[in-house]
XYZ file of C-alpha atoms in Angstrom:
670
model
C 15.747 56.200 74.380
C 12.445 54.574 75.474
C 9.716 56.719 77.013
C 9.559 56.108 80.811
C 6.289 54.816 82.256
C 4.796 54.208 85.688
C 2.070 51.807 86.760
C -1.326 53.328 87.639
C -3.632 50.760 89.251
C -7.398 51.169 88.842
C -9.578 48.901 91.007
C -13.312 48.594 90.278
C -15.973 46.997 92.444
C -19.747 46.907 92.259
C -22.301 48.243 94.748
C -21.755 45.313 97.136
C -17.960 45.436 96.959
C -17.440 42.537 94.531
C -14.695 43.026 91.910
C -15.878 43.960 88.408
C -14.166 41.699 85.869
C -13.654 42.644 82.214
C -14.376 46.372 82.533
C -12.483 48.451 79.973
C -10.233 51.142 81.463
C -8.790 53.668 78.990
C -6.308 56.493 79.484
C -5.686 59.327 77.049
C -3.313 62.286 77.233
C -5.113 65.643 77.174
C -2.528 67.012 74.717
C 0.459 65.826 72.710
C 3.621 65.319 74.784
C 7.258 64.863 73.697
C 9.949 63.402 75.978
C 13.583 63.945 74.913
C 12.603 64.065 71.250
C 10.276 61.021 71.376
C 6.491 61.431 70.997
C 4.741 59.948 74.046
C 2.016 57.338 73.248
C -1.291 59.098 73.954
C -3.675 56.137 74.482
C -3.632 53.083 76.789
C -6.383 50.451 77.196
C -6.542 47.603 79.760
C -9.362 45.300 80.948
C -9.814 44.556 84.650
C -8.649 41.142 85.875
C -10.275 38.662 88.260
C -9.533 40.987 91.174
C -11.228 43.893 89.412
C -7.859 45.611 88.885
C -6.385 47.126 85.733
C -2.736 48.231 85.648
C -2.031 50.891 83.021
C 1.569 51.770 82.108
C 1.504 55.500 81.325
C 4.014 58.304 80.910
C 4.354 60.343 84.178
C 3.102 63.918 83.565
C 5.614 65.052 86.212
C 8.368 64.475 83.598
C 6.432 66.281 80.846
C 6.908 69.820 79.642
C 3.377 70.811 78.527
C 1.310 70.607 81.721
C -0.650 67.620 80.354
C -2.900 65.237 82.293
C -4.243 61.708 81.731
C -7.995 61.268 81.284
C -8.911 57.841 82.782
C -12.320 56.466 81.746
C -13.926 53.310 83.167
C -16.399 51.628 80.805
C -18.567 48.986 82.482
C -20.940 46.665 80.697
C -24.589 47.658 80.624
C -26.423 50.595 79.056
C -27.533 51.958 82.436
C -23.974 52.380 83.708
C -22.424 55.687 82.815
C -18.696 55.759 82.073
C -16.680 57.206 84.955
C -14.012 59.749 83.992
C -11.130 61.025 86.129
C -8.647 63.578 84.767
C -5.442 64.139 86.731
C -1.686 64.497 86.546
C 0.376 61.309 87.098
C 3.490 61.560 89.329
C 6.787 59.876 88.515
C 6.073 56.788 90.636
C 3.765 53.781 90.656
C 0.454 54.726 92.244
C -3.271 54.030 92.568
C -5.789 56.138 90.700
C -7.799 56.887 93.850
C -4.658 58.365 95.457
C -3.947 60.817 92.603
C -7.470 61.667 91.433
C -7.302 65.175 92.906
C -3.909 66.028 91.414
C -4.018 68.819 88.856
C -1.642 69.232 85.916
C 2.060 69.712 86.572
C 3.408 73.116 85.610
C 4.402 73.415 81.961
C 8.120 73.995 81.255
C 9.208 76.204 78.383
C 7.123 78.071 75.877
C 6.474 75.584 73.076
C 6.647 71.820 73.365
C 5.368 70.281 70.121
C 8.314 69.638 67.816
C 7.740 71.004 64.322
C 9.838 70.167 61.293
C 10.832 73.793 60.745
C 12.130 74.278 64.306
C 14.029 70.975 64.168
C 15.608 72.132 60.926
C 16.650 75.368 62.637
C 18.152 73.383 65.492
C 20.153 71.205 63.077
C 21.441 74.258 61.191
C 22.441 75.906 64.476
C 24.283 72.748 65.529
C 26.104 72.878 62.199
C 27.092 76.458 62.989
C 28.459 75.326 66.340
C 30.522 72.582 64.659
C 31.870 75.118 62.172
C 32.823 77.417 65.033
C 34.682 74.531 66.678
C 36.565 73.975 63.397
C 37.408 77.686 63.385
C 38.780 77.347 66.903
C 41.011 74.469 65.787
C 42.240 76.476 62.804
C 43.016 79.438 65.053
C 44.979 77.140 67.367
C 46.986 75.948 64.384
C 47.594 79.566 63.431
C 48.895 80.285 66.907
C 51.276 77.352 66.680
C 52.493 78.632 63.313
C 53.021 82.086 64.766
C 55.063 80.629 67.601
C 57.209 78.791 65.033
C 57.645 82.076 63.195
C 58.807 83.690 66.432
C 61.344 80.901 66.981
C 62.596 81.286 63.409
C 62.980 85.000 63.917
C 64.989 84.308 67.101
C 67.331 82.030 65.094
C 67.711 84.766 62.477
C 68.561 87.217 65.244
C 71.220 84.902 66.738
C 72.767 84.300 63.309
C 72.902 87.993 62.595
C 74.758 88.573 65.912
C 77.724 86.518 64.612
C 78.598 89.238 62.072
C 79.539 92.837 62.567
C 78.131 95.724 60.598
C 75.925 93.827 58.104
C 74.894 91.385 60.805
C 73.751 94.264 62.996
C 71.341 95.426 60.277
C 70.091 91.879 59.797
C 69.616 91.576 63.554
C 67.490 94.722 63.666
C 65.417 93.497 60.755
C 64.985 90.089 62.397
C 63.916 91.737 65.672
C 61.283 93.644 63.740
C 60.197 90.404 62.100
C 59.985 88.734 65.507
C 57.865 91.572 66.887
C 55.586 91.391 63.872
C 55.272 87.643 64.300
C 54.413 88.108 67.974
C 51.758 90.617 66.930
C 50.445 88.115 64.392
C 50.296 85.463 67.121
C 48.342 87.861 69.386
C 45.901 88.624 66.603
C 45.495 84.918 65.896
C 44.835 84.360 69.618
C 42.191 87.092 69.492
C 40.675 85.375 66.481
C 40.597 82.089 68.405
C 38.886 83.794 71.394
C 36.350 85.370 69.050
C 35.724 81.931 67.560
C 35.066 80.535 71.057
C 32.601 83.372 71.631
C 30.920 82.536 68.341
C 30.703 78.890 69.404
C 29.116 79.798 72.738
C 26.651 82.148 71.100
C 25.800 79.538 68.479
C 25.153 77.129 71.373
C 22.874 79.740 72.950
C 21.082 80.121 69.607
C 20.556 76.349 69.509
C 19.118 76.382 73.036
C 16.832 79.249 72.053
C 15.659 77.340 68.996
C 14.984 74.238 71.115
C 12.938 76.316 73.579
C 10.743 77.387 70.644
C 9.688 73.816 69.804
C 5.984 73.389 69.204
C 5.546 76.889 67.748
C 2.960 77.722 65.073
C 3.650 79.540 61.781
C 5.100 82.592 63.522
C 7.649 80.424 65.324
C 8.611 78.701 62.086
C 9.195 82.026 60.306
C 11.377 83.320 63.145
C 13.248 80.013 63.333
C 14.048 80.289 59.585
C 15.443 83.754 60.304
C 17.522 82.285 63.154
C 18.809 79.637 60.774
C 19.904 82.274 58.241
C 21.649 84.295 60.960
C 23.391 81.165 62.248
C 24.522 80.312 58.688
C 25.918 83.827 58.386
C 27.888 83.377 61.614
C 29.229 80.027 60.411
C 30.403 81.455 57.091
C 31.998 84.434 58.838
C 33.750 82.167 61.354
C 35.173 80.055 58.536
C 36.333 83.189 56.765
C 38.155 84.715 59.697
C 39.757 81.337 60.602
C 41.135 81.015 57.065
C 42.401 84.571 57.205
C 44.118 83.973 60.558
C 45.814 80.848 59.213
C 47.021 82.733 56.135
C 48.395 85.583 58.249
C 50.358 83.165 60.449
C 51.815 81.432 57.390
C 52.843 84.788 55.985
C 54.508 85.665 59.281
C 56.524 82.454 59.200
C 57.644 83.091 55.607
C 58.666 86.651 56.511
C 60.901 85.409 59.304
C 62.696 83.124 56.846
C 63.292 86.010 54.416
C 64.999 88.773 56.409
C 64.815 91.302 53.595
C 61.029 91.043 53.241
C 60.125 89.933 56.757
C 59.178 93.309 58.154
C 56.770 94.249 55.357
C 55.254 90.756 55.181
C 54.795 90.643 58.950
C 53.062 94.010 58.791
C 50.713 92.703 56.094
C 50.078 89.595 58.188
C 49.289 91.732 61.204
C 46.807 93.705 59.125
C 45.172 90.488 57.894
C 44.915 89.222 61.469
C 43.302 92.504 62.502
C 40.756 92.090 59.696
C 40.112 88.540 60.903
C 39.387 89.880 64.367
C 36.930 92.363 62.841
C 35.246 89.520 60.936
C 35.050 87.520 64.176
C 33.271 90.421 65.875
C 30.821 90.552 62.956
C 30.204 86.813 63.269
C 29.584 87.184 66.996
C 27.041 89.938 66.333
C 25.232 87.654 63.878
C 25.172 84.813 66.390
C 23.768 87.167 69.030
C 21.042 88.209 66.605
C 20.216 84.537 65.945
C 19.960 83.912 69.692
C 17.738 86.958 70.230
C 15.419 85.962 67.381
C 15.091 82.421 68.732
C 14.266 83.766 72.200
C 11.683 86.093 70.659
C 10.157 83.082 68.906
C 9.856 81.277 72.222
C 8.068 84.230 73.824
C 5.795 84.863 70.846
C 4.560 81.284 70.618
C 3.848 80.426 74.239
C 1.560 77.381 74.353
C -2.059 78.245 75.040
C -3.495 76.817 78.253
C -6.484 74.495 78.446
C -9.830 76.258 78.765
C -11.217 75.415 82.232
C -14.650 76.984 81.656
C -17.701 74.725 81.282
C -19.874 75.280 78.207
C -17.458 78.002 77.035
C -18.985 77.910 73.545
C -22.351 79.088 75.000
C -24.187 76.320 73.103
C -26.065 74.322 75.794
C -29.184 75.874 77.434
C -31.244 73.074 79.018
C -32.853 75.543 81.492
C -34.076 77.879 78.731
C -37.417 78.710 77.189
C -38.084 79.983 73.653
C -37.785 83.701 72.923
C -39.309 84.790 69.614
C -38.304 88.053 67.974
C -38.418 89.936 64.692
C -41.403 90.207 62.403
C -43.844 87.387 61.713
C -43.048 84.871 58.977
C -46.480 84.331 57.431
C -47.000 81.319 55.158
C -50.371 82.068 53.489
C -49.863 79.161 51.101
C -48.793 76.849 53.906
C -45.834 74.418 53.933
C -45.222 71.600 51.466
C -42.455 69.036 52.039
C -40.719 71.382 54.441
C -40.642 74.316 51.976
C -42.223 77.434 53.517
C -43.445 79.935 50.919
C -43.439 83.584 52.079
C -42.934 86.944 50.417
C -40.808 88.192 53.314
C -38.083 85.936 54.686
C -36.798 88.867 56.780
C -33.188 88.313 57.936
C -33.267 84.549 58.643
C -30.242 82.547 57.483
C -29.286 78.885 57.275
C -28.884 77.479 60.794
C -31.497 79.756 62.403
C -34.422 78.320 64.344
C -38.057 79.232 63.621
C -40.808 78.713 66.183
C -44.391 78.168 64.987
C -47.153 79.981 66.851
C -50.135 78.967 64.667
C -51.005 75.958 62.537
C -50.525 72.216 62.952
C -47.016 72.607 64.410
C -47.693 75.454 66.868
C -45.196 75.291 69.744
C -42.595 73.369 67.685
C -39.214 74.631 66.486
C -37.457 73.696 63.248
C -34.017 74.440 61.850
C -33.659 76.402 58.599
C -31.526 74.508 56.052
C -31.997 76.712 52.954
C -33.229 80.239 52.161
C -34.346 81.886 48.921
C -34.738 85.537 50.009
C -38.354 86.756 49.963
C -39.482 83.584 48.170
C -39.170 80.651 50.573
C -37.124 78.900 53.226
C -36.731 75.164 53.843
C -36.950 73.326 57.173
C -34.968 70.315 58.391
C -38.147 68.127 58.339
C -40.391 67.557 55.284
C -43.557 68.675 57.093
C -46.729 69.815 55.369
C -49.513 72.037 56.714
C -51.914 74.815 55.720
C -51.650 78.497 56.625
C -49.327 79.074 59.587
C -47.160 81.719 61.230
C -43.670 81.474 62.747
C -40.995 83.718 64.280
C -37.262 83.457 64.567
C -36.333 82.160 68.031
C -33.427 81.731 70.451
C -33.198 80.033 73.872
C -33.163 82.435 76.807
C -33.296 82.458 80.611
C -35.269 85.415 81.978
C -36.956 84.090 85.119
C -36.220 85.621 88.523
C -33.814 82.864 89.570
C -30.175 81.894 89.098
C -30.728 79.491 86.186
C -28.771 80.349 83.050
C -26.979 78.389 80.351
C -25.647 75.056 81.629
C -22.582 75.371 83.888
C -23.271 79.071 84.556
C -25.401 81.057 87.000
C -26.839 84.567 86.922
C -28.331 87.241 89.132
C -32.107 86.906 89.618
C -32.603 90.275 87.913
C -30.515 89.430 84.828
C -31.947 87.997 81.587
C -29.627 86.183 79.172
C -30.111 84.760 75.697
C -28.060 82.872 73.123
C -27.191 84.460 69.780
C -25.440 83.284 66.638
C -25.320 86.657 64.856
C -22.961 89.647 65.029
C -20.100 87.668 66.591
C -16.321 87.878 66.415
C -13.356 85.546 66.713
C -14.030 81.839 66.143
C -17.333 81.841 68.026
C -20.314 79.743 66.947
C -22.537 81.271 69.628
C -22.489 84.272 71.919
C -24.563 85.490 74.858
C -26.529 88.740 75.218
C -27.050 90.014 78.782
C -29.992 92.311 79.644
C -29.424 93.787 83.151
C -32.131 95.381 85.262
C -30.099 96.087 88.411
C -26.625 97.517 88.912
C -24.137 94.768 89.702
C -25.859 91.946 87.782
C -23.479 89.057 87.098
C -23.144 85.987 84.872
C -20.698 83.528 86.496
C -19.276 80.017 86.158
C -17.654 78.034 88.969
C -14.339 76.291 88.223
C -12.978 73.382 90.325
C -10.625 75.119 92.807
C -8.190 72.196 92.898
C -7.167 73.063 89.329
C -6.209 76.602 90.338
C -4.662 76.456 93.818
C -1.192 77.922 93.956
C -1.350 79.026 90.305
C -1.745 82.260 88.380
C -4.936 82.262 86.285
C -6.243 84.555 83.557
C -9.772 85.156 82.245
C -10.377 86.771 78.857
C -13.372 87.314 76.545
C -14.644 89.426 73.672
C -17.202 91.957 75.002
C -19.404 94.501 73.209
C -21.573 97.318 74.606
C -22.432 100.939 73.874
C -22.395 101.979 77.556
C -19.088 103.181 79.015
C -18.027 102.049 82.492
C -20.525 99.205 82.411
C -19.046 95.796 81.544
C -15.951 94.052 82.900
C -14.611 90.589 83.813
C -14.027 89.290 87.324
C -12.105 86.439 88.978
C -13.574 85.746 92.416
C -12.261 83.251 94.955
C -12.879 82.590 98.633
C -10.187 85.108 99.633
C -11.050 88.052 97.341
C -11.506 89.142 93.731
C -9.820 90.956 90.829
C -11.640 92.954 88.109
C -10.580 93.725 84.549
C -10.657 97.158 82.956
C -14.125 98.344 81.894
C -15.296 98.198 78.278
C -14.943 101.657 76.724
C -18.558 101.757 75.518
C -17.431 102.086 71.896
C -20.165 99.785 70.592
C -17.431 97.554 69.127
C -15.967 94.236 70.161
C -13.122 94.689 72.691
C -10.955 91.991 74.266
C -11.037 92.223 78.079
C -8.646 90.287 80.305
C -7.935 89.908 84.041
C -5.240 87.933 85.909
C -5.169 86.763 89.547
C -2.857 84.618 91.702
C -4.883 81.900 93.459
C -3.625 80.857 96.906
C -3.414 77.258 98.136
C -6.228 77.522 100.676
C -9.105 78.687 98.445
C -12.346 76.702 98.517
C -14.086 78.352 95.552
C -13.094 79.906 92.229
C -15.813 81.735 90.286
C -15.293 83.740 87.082
C -17.516 85.714 84.734
C -19.030 89.045 83.745
C -20.067 91.971 85.969
C -22.480 94.675 84.730
C -22.136 97.905 86.680
C -25.332 99.653 85.571
C -29.026 98.777 85.648
C -29.516 99.086 81.879
C -27.548 98.657 78.685
C -27.267 95.341 76.827
C -23.886 93.587 76.815
C -22.816 90.911 74.316
C -19.975 88.440 74.920
C -18.351 85.486 73.190
C -15.205 83.349 73.222
C -14.568 83.292 77.007
C -11.244 81.707 77.979
C -10.002 80.839 81.471
C -6.721 79.036 82.033
C -3.531 78.646 84.027
C -1.527 81.494 82.506
C 0.000 84.887 83.295
C -1.750 86.350 80.236
C -3.793 85.253 77.223
C -3.998 87.934 74.540
C -6.823 88.797 72.146
C -8.208 85.823 70.255
C -6.831 83.244 72.709
C -10.168 81.372 72.952
C -9.865 77.597 72.688
C -12.969 75.358 72.835
C -12.794 72.043 74.693
C -12.941 69.284 72.017
C -15.185 66.392 72.995
C -16.540 68.197 76.069
C -19.380 66.281 77.769
C -22.118 68.248 79.536
C -24.738 66.571 81.754
C -27.877 68.641 81.272
C -29.146 70.487 84.317
C -32.748 69.966 83.115
C -33.957 67.017 80.956
C -34.979 68.244 77.497
C -37.882 66.511 75.659
C -37.426 65.118 72.140
C -40.212 67.298 70.741
C -41.583 65.283 67.799
C -41.803 61.934 69.655
C -42.330 62.693 73.355
C -45.751 61.398 74.501
C -46.766 60.207 71.021
C -48.322 57.020 69.654
C -46.899 55.568 66.419
C -47.031 52.879 63.805
C -43.907 51.463 62.146
C -42.189 54.360 60.385
C -38.749 53.342 59.099
C -35.732 55.632 59.498
C -36.496 59.356 59.830
C -33.899 62.159 59.800
C -34.213 65.090 62.225
C -32.079 67.782 63.899
C -30.981 67.519 67.531
C -31.001 71.323 67.824
C -34.582 71.566 66.536
C -35.895 68.590 68.547
C -34.442 70.214 71.676
C -36.106 73.551 70.877
C -32.711 75.229 70.503
C -31.575 74.186 73.970
C -28.832 71.988 72.456
C -26.330 73.304 69.890
C -25.965 72.503 66.235
C -23.211 70.022 65.351
C -23.503 67.908 68.521
C -21.306 64.797 68.398
C -23.480 62.526 70.574
C -26.450 62.750 72.939
C -27.337 60.860 76.119
C -30.964 59.679 75.813
C -33.643 58.297 78.129
C -36.698 56.513 76.721
C -39.819 54.957 78.261
C -41.792 53.094 75.583
C -44.261 50.224 75.181
C -46.278 48.387 72.538
C -49.784 46.982 72.984
C -48.794 43.868 70.998
C -45.250 43.361 72.312
C -45.977 39.758 73.389
C -46.432 38.727 69.750
C -43.764 37.700 67.257
C -41.736 40.574 65.842
C -38.756 42.861 66.296
C -40.658 45.603 68.145
C -38.247 48.354 69.118
C -37.214 52.006 69.192
C -33.825 52.776 67.566
C -31.508 55.796 67.206
C -28.367 56.310 65.118
C -26.190 58.833 63.352
C -26.483 58.995 59.566
C -25.692 55.765 57.689
C -24.489 53.836 60.736
C -25.782 50.880 62.672
C -28.225 51.653 65.469
C -26.226 52.519 68.589
C -29.279 53.065 70.824
C -31.843 50.234 70.819
C -34.785 49.861 73.195
C -36.343 46.434 72.563
C -39.925 45.708 73.704
C -40.367 42.468 71.759
C -41.278 39.486 73.948
C -42.533 41.567 76.862
C -46.062 41.463 78.250
C -48.383 43.571 76.108
C -48.084 47.253 77.048
C -45.322 46.545 79.591
C -43.068 49.616 79.730
C -39.408 49.327 78.751
C -36.961 51.941 80.069
C -33.476 52.590 78.695
C -30.776 55.258 78.864
C -27.609 55.439 76.780
C -25.628 57.380 74.203
C -26.618 57.857 70.578
C -24.297 59.289 67.937
C -25.072 62.241 65.642
C -23.913 63.011 62.124
C -21.467 65.833 61.360
C -24.236 68.448 61.187
C -25.806 67.382 64.497
C -28.542 65.323 62.850
C -29.968 62.079 64.218
C -32.204 59.322 62.808
C -34.895 57.319 64.588
C -36.775 54.137 63.676
C -39.938 52.707 65.285
C -40.923 49.070 64.757
C -44.514 48.611 65.989
C -46.681 45.510 66.212
C -49.562 47.234 64.430
C -51.210 50.543 63.584
C -50.733 53.119 66.362
C -49.685 50.478 68.894
C -46.288 51.879 69.918
C -46.271 54.510 72.688
C -43.273 56.731 73.453
C -44.281 57.761 76.969
C -41.082 59.756 77.475
C -38.006 60.555 75.398
C -35.513 63.025 76.893
C -32.046 64.366 76.212
C -29.948 63.950 79.399
C -26.504 64.958 78.152
C -24.548 66.045 75.093
C -21.006 65.624 73.786
C -19.710 68.587 71.796
C -17.353 68.465 68.838
């Protein structure tokens, strides 16, 4: 059947109220959705009409089973206009986007919703078992009919025997015994039929259990295969006891026709029917096991909720300054083409940042791309300089204010830093907290409209050597709930806390609480979602997450510089941002203010950015402007898979092109 849709109307107007024509409005499901076995289309695109309206036909999330939402994005022409994004659940009715913008996701139904081939196969096998059980029921009904015929034949034999004296009396007694045996056979066949009905019902329950386990991962598939085997066993057993019941009824009928052998044959038939009933009970037990295994699969593979935490990967630190640590990396022979020669590379590894404190590049950070232990290490830029000294560095926030990593806040007395070493789970980065007062906290606010009336759970990996020190907390405007304390084992431990959020809350804030005034605490992989529980390792990053930086971050090698034409140069976003942006960024939002003293002349004078081997997707053109007239531009620029970016400067002459300002304003994560 077709997937149902509703009309969501998006109306766009400019600052003076005039309709915006030709703006692109896109809608994308936040996760895969299946409706009655059909995969729901996940993307819709419409341009606004002459009235500034775009009508998007989308699947109503109210009919979904996974708690999905639609992410609506309005793309207007012009580099200075940021796309507008609204994420919400769509009801099962035509509506306007402004009326539903505050709606959160509808509650998910069932444990797993993504249909996998293995679970579908289990469902089909279970349906086959149900059909076989129905066939067994029909066979048992036939057996009952045969038994009734045998009883009638025995009654005829009894009446015929009554016509004789002496010999007829013996025949009558034998026929009565045959009739009783046939009645017993009929009763056993009826029991077999009832057992078959039970097997059918249980097979139906097993099918429902298998369907409720749709969308499971490998564990669900393994359990579903087990359910399939158990269902096959029940089908084979049902067929066996139906055949046996039919045979016993036939034997009972034959025994009634042969008075001399009827009693013994009927007894054998009764025994066969009893065995059939035993087989039916065995089949029912197998079907029950199949149902229980399918239900266990559904519980074991409950869909993970969406992570509602901002910057949960701990990668973005626009408020930070550089913290150097470890021993000095001394390059007595200097740097040539980015290769730093040193007899002691200490414990630096590929991906680390080094911060120069002496030499031509003092105050600059570079990313390490190769290491030959105690011989040399190579930087992401082919720089050259004489003797210099550097240290390994990380971004940190240690000032007496609430600024921390983006999207989070801290106590004034708490210092926090990013780390990429000694982590667990699937973390790329972690955070180290250095308290100086009891009760220091590191918190993130979550939009309360996503949580009202729902049960939420916060979990994270935490490590400390101080017992009774570190825990998690969910705080809202009506109270708070704390997790158990870390044991102080010095090892990574998964902490988790759950709280029911009431409808009237105006704030939801979650994070870490440090009970003592000293003792470092490390954390990674925080997860906060709409769930009764999470379980260790439940961390899910937010793919494609966009973060607007709380503080503009300068592009270190170009900010405030004067340049000639250079051609394309490769550099690292992480290094240019001094570690305040993560490695492997997908795109960056840039702002540039540049000029050229000869821009009025003929030429393609410009500043360009791009990801590797692509066309320029950020272009600030100064050609044709009055000499030295500033040109300002903001917009997105793509990065390559490793978070690298390329820039190109086209100047009118030698040292004529000024980059007065070049800042990172936002970042999209992978």
